[in-house]
GROMACS .gro file of C-alpha atoms in nm:
model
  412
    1UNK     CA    1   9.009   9.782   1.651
    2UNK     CA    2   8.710   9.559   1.703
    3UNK     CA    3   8.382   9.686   1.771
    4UNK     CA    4   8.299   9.800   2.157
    5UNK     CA    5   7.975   9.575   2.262
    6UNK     CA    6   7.802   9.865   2.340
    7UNK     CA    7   7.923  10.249   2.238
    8UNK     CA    8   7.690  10.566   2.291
    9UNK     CA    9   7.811  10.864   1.984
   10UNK     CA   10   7.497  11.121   2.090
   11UNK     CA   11   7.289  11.073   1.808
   12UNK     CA   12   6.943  10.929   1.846
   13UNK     CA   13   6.696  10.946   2.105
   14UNK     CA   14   6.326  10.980   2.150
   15UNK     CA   15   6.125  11.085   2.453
   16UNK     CA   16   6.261  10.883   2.757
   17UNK     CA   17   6.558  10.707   2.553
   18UNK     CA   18   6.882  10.796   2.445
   19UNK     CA   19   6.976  10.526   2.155
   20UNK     CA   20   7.314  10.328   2.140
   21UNK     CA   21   7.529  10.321   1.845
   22UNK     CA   22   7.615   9.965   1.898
   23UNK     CA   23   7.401   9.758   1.917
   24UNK     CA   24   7.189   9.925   1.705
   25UNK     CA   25   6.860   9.690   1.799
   26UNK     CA   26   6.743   9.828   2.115
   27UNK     CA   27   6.911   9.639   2.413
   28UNK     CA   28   7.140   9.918   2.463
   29UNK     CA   29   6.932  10.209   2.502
   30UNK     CA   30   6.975  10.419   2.782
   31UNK     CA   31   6.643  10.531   3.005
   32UNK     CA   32   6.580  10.928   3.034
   33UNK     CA   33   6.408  11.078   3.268
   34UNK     CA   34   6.316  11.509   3.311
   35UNK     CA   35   6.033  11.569   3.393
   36UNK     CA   36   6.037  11.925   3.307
   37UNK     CA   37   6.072  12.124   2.977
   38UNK     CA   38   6.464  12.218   2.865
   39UNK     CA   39   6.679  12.425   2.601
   40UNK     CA   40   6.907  12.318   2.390
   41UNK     CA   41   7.088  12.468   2.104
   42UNK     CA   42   7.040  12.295   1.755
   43UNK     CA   43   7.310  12.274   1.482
   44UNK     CA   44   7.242  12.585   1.337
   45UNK     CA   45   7.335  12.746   1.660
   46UNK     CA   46   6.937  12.852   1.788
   47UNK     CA   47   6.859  12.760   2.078
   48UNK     CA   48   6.528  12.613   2.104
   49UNK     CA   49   6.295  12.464   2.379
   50UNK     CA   50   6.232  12.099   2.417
   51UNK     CA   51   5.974  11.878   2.596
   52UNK     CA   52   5.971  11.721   2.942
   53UNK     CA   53   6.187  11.333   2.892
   54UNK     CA   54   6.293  11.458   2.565
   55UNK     CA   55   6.708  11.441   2.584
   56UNK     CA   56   6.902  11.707   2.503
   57UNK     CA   57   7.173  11.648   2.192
   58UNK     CA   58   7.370  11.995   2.195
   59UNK     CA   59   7.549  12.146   1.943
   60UNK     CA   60   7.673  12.464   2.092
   61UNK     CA   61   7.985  12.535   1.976
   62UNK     CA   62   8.061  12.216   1.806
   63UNK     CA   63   8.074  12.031   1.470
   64UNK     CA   64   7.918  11.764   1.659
   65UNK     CA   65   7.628  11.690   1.979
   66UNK     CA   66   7.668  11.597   2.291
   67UNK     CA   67   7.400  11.449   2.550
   68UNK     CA   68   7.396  11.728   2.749
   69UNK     CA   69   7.291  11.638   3.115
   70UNK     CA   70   7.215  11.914   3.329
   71UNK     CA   71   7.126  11.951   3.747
   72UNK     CA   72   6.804  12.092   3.839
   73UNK     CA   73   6.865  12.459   3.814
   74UNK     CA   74   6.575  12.763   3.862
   75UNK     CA   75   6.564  13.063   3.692
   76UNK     CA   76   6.434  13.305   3.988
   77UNK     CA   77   6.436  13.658   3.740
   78UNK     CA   78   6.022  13.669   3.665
   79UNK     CA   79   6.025  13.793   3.343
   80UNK     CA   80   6.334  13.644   3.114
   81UNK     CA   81   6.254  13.794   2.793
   82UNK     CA   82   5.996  14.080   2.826
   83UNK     CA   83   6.192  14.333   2.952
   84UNK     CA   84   5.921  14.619   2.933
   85UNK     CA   85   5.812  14.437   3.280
   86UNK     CA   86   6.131  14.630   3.461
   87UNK     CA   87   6.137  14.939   3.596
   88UNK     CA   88   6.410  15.196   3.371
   89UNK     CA   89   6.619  15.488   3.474
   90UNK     CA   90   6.721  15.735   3.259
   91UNK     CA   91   6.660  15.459   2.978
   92UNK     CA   92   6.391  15.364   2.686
   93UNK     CA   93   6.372  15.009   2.624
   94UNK     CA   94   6.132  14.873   2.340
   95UNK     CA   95   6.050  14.565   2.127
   96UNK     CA   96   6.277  14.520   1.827
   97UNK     CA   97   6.241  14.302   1.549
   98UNK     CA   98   6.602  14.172   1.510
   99UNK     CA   99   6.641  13.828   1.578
  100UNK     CA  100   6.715  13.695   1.920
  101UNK     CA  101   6.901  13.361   1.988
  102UNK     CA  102   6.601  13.175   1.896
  103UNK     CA  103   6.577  13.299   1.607
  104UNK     CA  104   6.263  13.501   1.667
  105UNK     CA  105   6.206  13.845   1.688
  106UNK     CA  106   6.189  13.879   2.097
  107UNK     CA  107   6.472  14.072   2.152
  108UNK     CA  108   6.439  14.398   2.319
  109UNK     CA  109   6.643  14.700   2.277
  110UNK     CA  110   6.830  14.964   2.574
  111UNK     CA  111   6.882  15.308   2.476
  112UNK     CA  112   7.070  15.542   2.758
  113UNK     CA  113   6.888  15.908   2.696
  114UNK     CA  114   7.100  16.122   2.816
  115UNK     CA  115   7.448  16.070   2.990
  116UNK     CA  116   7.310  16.032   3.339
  117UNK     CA  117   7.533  15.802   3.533
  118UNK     CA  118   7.197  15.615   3.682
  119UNK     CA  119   7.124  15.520   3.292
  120UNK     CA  120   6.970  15.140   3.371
  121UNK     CA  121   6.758  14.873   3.351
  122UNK     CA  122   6.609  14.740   3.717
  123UNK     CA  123   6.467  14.446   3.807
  124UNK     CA  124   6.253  14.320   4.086
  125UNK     CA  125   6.443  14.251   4.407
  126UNK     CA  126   6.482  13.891   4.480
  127UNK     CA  127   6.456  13.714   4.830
  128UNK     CA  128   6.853  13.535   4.834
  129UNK     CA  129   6.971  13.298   5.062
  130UNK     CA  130   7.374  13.367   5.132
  131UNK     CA  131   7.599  13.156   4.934
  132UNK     CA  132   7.659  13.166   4.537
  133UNK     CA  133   7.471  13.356   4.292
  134UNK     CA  134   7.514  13.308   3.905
  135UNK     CA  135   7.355  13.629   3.680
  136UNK     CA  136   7.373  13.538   3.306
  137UNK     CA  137   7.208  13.797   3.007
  138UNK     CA  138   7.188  13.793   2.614
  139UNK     CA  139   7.376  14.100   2.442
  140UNK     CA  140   7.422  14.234   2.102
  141UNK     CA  141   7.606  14.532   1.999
  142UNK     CA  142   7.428  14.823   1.887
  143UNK     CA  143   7.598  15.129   1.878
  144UNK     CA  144   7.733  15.101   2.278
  145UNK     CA  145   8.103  15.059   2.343
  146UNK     CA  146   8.011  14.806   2.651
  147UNK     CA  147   7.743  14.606   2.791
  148UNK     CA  148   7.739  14.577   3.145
  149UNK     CA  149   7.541  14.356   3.357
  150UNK     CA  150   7.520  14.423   3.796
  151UNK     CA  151   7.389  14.255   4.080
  152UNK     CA  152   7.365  14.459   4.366
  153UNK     CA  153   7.285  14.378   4.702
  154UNK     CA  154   7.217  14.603   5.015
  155UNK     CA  155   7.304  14.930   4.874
  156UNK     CA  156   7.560  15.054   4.777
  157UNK     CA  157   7.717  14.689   4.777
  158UNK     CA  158   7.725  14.562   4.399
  159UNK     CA  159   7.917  14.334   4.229
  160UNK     CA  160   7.952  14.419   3.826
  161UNK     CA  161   8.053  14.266   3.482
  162UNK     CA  162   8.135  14.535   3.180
  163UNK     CA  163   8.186  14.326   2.856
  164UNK     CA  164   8.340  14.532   2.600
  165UNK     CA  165   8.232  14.431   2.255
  166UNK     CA  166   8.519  14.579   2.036
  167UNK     CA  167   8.791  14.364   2.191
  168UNK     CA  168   8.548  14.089   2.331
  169UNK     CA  169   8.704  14.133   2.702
  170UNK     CA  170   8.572  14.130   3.029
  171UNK     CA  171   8.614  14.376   3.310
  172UNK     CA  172   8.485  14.268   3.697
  173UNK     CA  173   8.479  14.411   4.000
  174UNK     CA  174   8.276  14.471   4.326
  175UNK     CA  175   8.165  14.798   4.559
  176UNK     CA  176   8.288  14.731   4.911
  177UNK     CA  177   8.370  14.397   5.025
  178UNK     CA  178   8.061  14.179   5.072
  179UNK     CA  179   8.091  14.035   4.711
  180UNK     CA  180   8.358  13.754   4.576
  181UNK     CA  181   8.373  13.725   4.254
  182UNK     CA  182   8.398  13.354   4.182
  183UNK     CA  183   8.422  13.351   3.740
  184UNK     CA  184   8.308  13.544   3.476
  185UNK     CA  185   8.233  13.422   3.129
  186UNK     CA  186   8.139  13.576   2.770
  187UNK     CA  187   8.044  13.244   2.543
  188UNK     CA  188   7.952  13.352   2.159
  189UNK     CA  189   7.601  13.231   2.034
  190UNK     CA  190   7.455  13.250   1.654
  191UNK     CA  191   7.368  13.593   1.511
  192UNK     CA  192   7.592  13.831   1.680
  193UNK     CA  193   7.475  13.688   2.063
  194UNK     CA  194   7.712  13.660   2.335
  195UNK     CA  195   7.605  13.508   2.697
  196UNK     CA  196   7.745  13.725   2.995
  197UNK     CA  197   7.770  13.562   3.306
  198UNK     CA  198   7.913  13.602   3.672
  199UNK     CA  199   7.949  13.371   3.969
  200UNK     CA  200   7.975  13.539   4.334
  201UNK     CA  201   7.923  13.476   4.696
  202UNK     CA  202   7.811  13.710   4.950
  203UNK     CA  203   7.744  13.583   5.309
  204UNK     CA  204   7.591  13.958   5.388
  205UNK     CA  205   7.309  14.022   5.180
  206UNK     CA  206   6.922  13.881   5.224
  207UNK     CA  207   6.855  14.005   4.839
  208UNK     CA  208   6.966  14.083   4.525
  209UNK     CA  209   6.868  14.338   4.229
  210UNK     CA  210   6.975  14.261   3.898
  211UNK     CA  211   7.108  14.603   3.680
  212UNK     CA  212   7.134  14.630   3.301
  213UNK     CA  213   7.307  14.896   3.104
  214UNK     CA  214   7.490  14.998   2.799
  215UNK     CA  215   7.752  15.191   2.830
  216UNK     CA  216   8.032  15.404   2.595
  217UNK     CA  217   8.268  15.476   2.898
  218UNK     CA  218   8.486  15.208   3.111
  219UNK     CA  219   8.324  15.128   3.466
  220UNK     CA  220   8.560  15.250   3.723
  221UNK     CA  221   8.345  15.243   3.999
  222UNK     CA  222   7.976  15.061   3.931
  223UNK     CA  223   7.742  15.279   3.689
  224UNK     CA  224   7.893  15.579   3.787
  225UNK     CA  225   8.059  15.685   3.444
  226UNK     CA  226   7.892  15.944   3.253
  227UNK     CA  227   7.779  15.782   2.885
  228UNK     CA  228   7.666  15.981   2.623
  229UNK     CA  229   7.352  15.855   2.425
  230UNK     CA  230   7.399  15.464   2.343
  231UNK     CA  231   7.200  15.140   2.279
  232UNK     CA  232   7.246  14.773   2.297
  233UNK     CA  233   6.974  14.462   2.243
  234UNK     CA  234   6.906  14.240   2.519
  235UNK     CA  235   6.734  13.906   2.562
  236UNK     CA  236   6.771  13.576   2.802
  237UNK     CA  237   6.817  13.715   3.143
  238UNK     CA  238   6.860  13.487   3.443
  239UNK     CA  239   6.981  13.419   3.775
  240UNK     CA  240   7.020  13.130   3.971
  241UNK     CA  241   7.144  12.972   4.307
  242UNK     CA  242   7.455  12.788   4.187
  243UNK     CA  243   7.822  12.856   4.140
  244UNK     CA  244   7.800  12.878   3.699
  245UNK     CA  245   7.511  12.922   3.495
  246UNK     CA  246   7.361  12.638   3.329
  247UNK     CA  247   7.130  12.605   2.981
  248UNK     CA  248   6.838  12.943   2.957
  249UNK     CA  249   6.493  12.849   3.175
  250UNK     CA  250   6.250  13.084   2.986
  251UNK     CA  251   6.032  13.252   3.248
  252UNK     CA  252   5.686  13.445   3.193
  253UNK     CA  253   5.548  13.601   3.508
  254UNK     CA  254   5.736  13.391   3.746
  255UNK     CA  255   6.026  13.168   3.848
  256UNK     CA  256   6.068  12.843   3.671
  257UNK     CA  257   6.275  12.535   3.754
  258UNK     CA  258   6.427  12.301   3.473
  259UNK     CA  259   6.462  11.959   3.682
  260UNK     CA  260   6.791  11.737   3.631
  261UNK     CA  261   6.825  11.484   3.349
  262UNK     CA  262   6.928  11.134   3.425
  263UNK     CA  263   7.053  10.887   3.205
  264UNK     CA  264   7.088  10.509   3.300
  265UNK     CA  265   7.011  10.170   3.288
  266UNK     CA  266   7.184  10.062   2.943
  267UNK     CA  267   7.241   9.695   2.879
  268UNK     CA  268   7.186   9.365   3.027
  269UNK     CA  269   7.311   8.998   3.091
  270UNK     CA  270   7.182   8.914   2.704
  271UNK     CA  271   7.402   9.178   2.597
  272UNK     CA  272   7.730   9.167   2.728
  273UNK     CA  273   7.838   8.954   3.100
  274UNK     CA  274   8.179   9.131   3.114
  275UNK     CA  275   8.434   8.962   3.335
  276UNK     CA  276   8.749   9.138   3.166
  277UNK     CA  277   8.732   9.433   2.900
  278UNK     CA  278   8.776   9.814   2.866
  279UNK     CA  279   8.563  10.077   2.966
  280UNK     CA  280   8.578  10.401   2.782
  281UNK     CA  281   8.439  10.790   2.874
  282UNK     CA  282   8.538  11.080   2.663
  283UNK     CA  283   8.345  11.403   2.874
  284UNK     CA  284   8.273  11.721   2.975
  285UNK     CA  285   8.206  11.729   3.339
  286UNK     CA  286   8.043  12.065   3.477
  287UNK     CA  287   8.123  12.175   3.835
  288UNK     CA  288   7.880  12.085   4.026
  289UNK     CA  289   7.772  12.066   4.436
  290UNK     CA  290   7.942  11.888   4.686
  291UNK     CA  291   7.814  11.574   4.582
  292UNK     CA  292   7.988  11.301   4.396
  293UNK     CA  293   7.896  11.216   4.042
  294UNK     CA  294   7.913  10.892   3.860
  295UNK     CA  295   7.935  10.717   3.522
  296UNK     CA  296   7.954  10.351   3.639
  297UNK     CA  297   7.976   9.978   3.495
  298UNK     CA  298   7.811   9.740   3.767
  299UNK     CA  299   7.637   9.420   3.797
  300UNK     CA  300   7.342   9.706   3.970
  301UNK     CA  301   7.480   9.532   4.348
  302UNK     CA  302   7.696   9.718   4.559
  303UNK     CA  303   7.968   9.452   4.443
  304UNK     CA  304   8.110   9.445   4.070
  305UNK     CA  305   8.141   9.765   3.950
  306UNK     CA  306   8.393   9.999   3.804
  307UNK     CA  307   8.318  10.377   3.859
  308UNK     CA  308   8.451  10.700   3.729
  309UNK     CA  309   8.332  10.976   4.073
  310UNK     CA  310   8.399  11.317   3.953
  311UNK     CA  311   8.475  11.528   4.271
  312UNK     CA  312   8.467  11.909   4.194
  313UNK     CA  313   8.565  11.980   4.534
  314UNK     CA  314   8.879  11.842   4.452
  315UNK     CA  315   8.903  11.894   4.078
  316UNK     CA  316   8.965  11.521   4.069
  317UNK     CA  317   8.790  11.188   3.920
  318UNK     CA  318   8.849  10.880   4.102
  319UNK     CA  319   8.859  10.565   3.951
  320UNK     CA  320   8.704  10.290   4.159
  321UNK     CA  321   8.707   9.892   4.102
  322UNK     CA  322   8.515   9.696   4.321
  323UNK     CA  323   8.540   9.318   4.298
  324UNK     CA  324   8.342   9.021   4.305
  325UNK     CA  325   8.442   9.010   4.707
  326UNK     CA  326   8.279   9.310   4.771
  327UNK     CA  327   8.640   9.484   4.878
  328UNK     CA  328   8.776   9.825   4.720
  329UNK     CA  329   9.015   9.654   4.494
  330UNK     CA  330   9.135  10.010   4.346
  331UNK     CA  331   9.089  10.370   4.381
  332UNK     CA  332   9.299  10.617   4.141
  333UNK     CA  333   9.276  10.966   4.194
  334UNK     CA  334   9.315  11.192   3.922
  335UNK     CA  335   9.322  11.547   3.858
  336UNK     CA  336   9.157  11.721   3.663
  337UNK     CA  337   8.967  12.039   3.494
  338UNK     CA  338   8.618  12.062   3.508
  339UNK     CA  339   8.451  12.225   3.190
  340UNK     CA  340   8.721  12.076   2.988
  341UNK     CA  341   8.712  11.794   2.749
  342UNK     CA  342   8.868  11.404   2.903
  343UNK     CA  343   8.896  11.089   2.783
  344UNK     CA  344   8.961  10.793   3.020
  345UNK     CA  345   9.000  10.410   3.012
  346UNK     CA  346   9.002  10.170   3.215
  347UNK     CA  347   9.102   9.798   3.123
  348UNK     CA  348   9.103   9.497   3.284
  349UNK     CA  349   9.153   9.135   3.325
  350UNK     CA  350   9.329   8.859   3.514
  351UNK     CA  351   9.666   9.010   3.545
  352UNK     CA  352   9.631   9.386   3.589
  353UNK     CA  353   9.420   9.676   3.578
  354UNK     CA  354   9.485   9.994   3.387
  355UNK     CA  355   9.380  10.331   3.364
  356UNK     CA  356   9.474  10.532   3.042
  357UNK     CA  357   9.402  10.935   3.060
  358UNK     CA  358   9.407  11.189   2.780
  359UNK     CA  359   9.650  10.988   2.581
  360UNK     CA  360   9.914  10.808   2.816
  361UNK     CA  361   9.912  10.480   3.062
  362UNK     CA  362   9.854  10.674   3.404
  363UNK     CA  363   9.815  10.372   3.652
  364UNK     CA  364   9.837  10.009   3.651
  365UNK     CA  365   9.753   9.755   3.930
  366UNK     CA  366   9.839   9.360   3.948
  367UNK     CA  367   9.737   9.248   4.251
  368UNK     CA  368   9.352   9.332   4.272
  369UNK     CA  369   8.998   9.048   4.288
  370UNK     CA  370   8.902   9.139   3.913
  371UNK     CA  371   8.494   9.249   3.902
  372UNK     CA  372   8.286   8.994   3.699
  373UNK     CA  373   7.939   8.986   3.503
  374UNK     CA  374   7.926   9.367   3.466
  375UNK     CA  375   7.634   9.407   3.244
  376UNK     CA  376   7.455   9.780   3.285
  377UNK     CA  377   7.596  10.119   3.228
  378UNK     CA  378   7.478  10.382   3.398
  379UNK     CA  379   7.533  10.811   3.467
  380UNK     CA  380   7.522  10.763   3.807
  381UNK     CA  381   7.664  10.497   4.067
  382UNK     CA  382   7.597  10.145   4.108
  383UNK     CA  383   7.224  10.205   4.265
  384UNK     CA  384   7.121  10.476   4.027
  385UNK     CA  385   7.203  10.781   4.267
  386UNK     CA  386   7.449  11.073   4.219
  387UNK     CA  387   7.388  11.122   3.853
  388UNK     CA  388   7.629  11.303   3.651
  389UNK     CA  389   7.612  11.607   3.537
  390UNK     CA  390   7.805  11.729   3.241
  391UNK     CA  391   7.854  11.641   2.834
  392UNK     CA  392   7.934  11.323   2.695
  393UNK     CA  393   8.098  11.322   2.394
  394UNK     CA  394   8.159  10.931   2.373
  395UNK     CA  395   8.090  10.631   2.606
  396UNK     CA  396   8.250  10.255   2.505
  397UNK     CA  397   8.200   9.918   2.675
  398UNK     CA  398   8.412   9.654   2.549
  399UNK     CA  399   8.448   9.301   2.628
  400UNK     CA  400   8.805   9.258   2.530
  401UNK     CA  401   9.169   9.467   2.654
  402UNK     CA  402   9.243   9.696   2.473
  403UNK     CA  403   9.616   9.690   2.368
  404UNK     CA  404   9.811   9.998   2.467
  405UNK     CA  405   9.856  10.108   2.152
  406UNK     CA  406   9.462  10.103   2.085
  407UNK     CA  407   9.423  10.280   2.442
  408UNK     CA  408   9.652  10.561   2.386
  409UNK     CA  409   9.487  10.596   2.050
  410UNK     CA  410   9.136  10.614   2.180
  411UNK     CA  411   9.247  10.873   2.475
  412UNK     CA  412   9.419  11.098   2.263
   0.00000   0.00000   0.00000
């Protein structure tokens, strides 16, 4: 297989560039824009902080990075990792030296003192707007059975996760009715670490306390089990206005917002004028709002462009041609699941366009106006908006077809 005219394998970048593969001279550099600080996790599985426009290659549970690009997301809990800021019940918690996800010895620990079903650790309540909440916290086993992890609204309303270390399971469920539980999650980090998290919606409640506990016993009914003495470490808390929960936003005394990374602008008329060819996306996408999201090859006009628009409202990418009349030439709708792995191409020339997805020929089109002098890939649309948000694994622009053969190769 000849080489693509322009590939991006995440691999290099500095601050405000992501670097190509091919070419390897600079005219295929993507632009990178953040203009906040980030976290990423590095290859030995820490997760460290990076600076404002510095992209984010991810290794979190992989062999190798992605570019991870994220939406703005804010971390509303005012004290992330200092957890001798909350009020306890019933509960000692105190600095420990073990190592947290970072590597560094921030972690705290949570010891229940007696087996008084209250036996927890409060935060601050937090002004919430109805609509989805996502709660995420840092656990390693100590001697405790179960870690669980409750946000609870007007009382006695509360919503609950109990992760059970032993068998690595979760257990949810909600106090009355003015919680849905939308997903739950328990992701393994480096040193013993596991992420907790939980999506819900509640239309009823003006604010939200966040509870922390270990716990021996199985939660029937929220926190109202009676443990006998037990301890767990915690670090990493957070909570946020979205529907999953997105990379850690350290916080110290306050909220803090990590602002959205957008990747564009890569190539030009001196690098490739593409008038038939293949164009290639192997990705992660995350759910995200209502909006559409793009990874796009365009002339930068609202004519010439192919588009992949990832619609999480309808689990679905559509795949758009436009051609050099300005008309809708094609648009392919394919489903899909978001926070899983795809590959997709589309090729084109005089005679037909085709769409290949996850290994087999899913769509093909003869009679469409064929786009011409496509020369600048972006993650977003054709004017730069809508960015995507997700991984990518592997993004190809080539100026040739692609035989089927090749395609089903590439897309498996």
């Amino acid at each position: 297989m000849s080489n693509p005219k322009l590939a991006l394998i995440p691999s290099g970048y500095k601050s405000e560039k992501v670097y190509s593969i091919l070419p390897n001279d600079g005219s295929g550099d993507f632009t990178f824009d953040r203009d906040t600080v980030a976290t990423r996790v590095r290859k030995d599985g820490l997760i460290e902080e990076v600076a404002a426009d510095i992209p984010r290659l991810d290794w979190f549970n992989s062999n190798c990075p992605n570019l991870l690009l994220e939406p703005s997301s804010a971390n509303l809990v005012p004290y992330s990792e200092d957890f001798s800021q909350w009020t306890v019940s019933s509960t000692t918690v105190s600095a420990s030296t073990i190592p947290a996800p970072t590597g560094k010895p921030t972690a705290y620990k949570l010891l229940a003192t007696n087996s008084d079903a209250n036996h927890q650790l409060n935060s601050d309540t937090f002004s919430i707007v109805s609509g989805a909440i996502t709660g995420s916290l840092f656990v390693k086993k100590g001697d405790s059975r179960y870690a669980t992890l409750s946000l609870q609204g007007d009382y006695p309303d509360r919503a609950y996760l109990q992760y059970d270390f032993e068998q690595g399971t979760i257990n949810a469920s909600i106090d009355f009715v003015d919680f849905t539980i939308l997903s739950t999650k328990a992701e393994n980090y480096n040193n013993g670490w596991v992420r907790l998290s939980f999506a819900v919606s509640t239309d009823a409640h003006s604010s939200i306390t966040v509870l922390i506990s270990p716990k021996n016993d199985v939660v029937t009914t929220a926190l109202t089990d009676s443990s006998d003495s037990c301890f767990m470490y915690v670090w990493g808390i957070q909570l946020e206005k979205d529907t999953y929960s997105t990379s850690y936003i350290k916080t110290e005394g306050g909220s803090a917002t990590r602002n959205a990374d957008v990747c564009t602008d890569a190539g030009d008329a001196d690098l490739f004028d593409i008038t038939e060819g293949s164009f290639y996306i192997d990705i992660t996408p995350f759910i995200n709002d209502a909006s559409s999201r793009y990874i796009s090859l365009s002339d930068s006009s609202s004519d010439n462009r192919i588009e992949y628009q990832l619609r999480s409202s309808a689990n679905a990418i559509d795949v758009l041609c436009e051609g050099q009349n300005g008309g809708l030439e094609v648009q392919r709708t394919i489903t899909i699941s978001f926070n899983t792995r795809n590959k997709l191409l589309a090729t084109f020339d005089d005679s037909s366009f085709k769409i290949y997805v996850n290994g087999s020929l899913d769509f093909t089109d003869t009679s469409f106006t064929k786009p011409t002098s496509l020369n600048r890939l972006s993650f977003a649309n054709n004017s730069n908006n809508f960015a995507y948000q997700g991984k990518a694994h592997d993004v190809r622009v080539y100026d040739r077809v692609l035989t089927e053969a090749e395609a089903i190769k590439l897309t498996t």
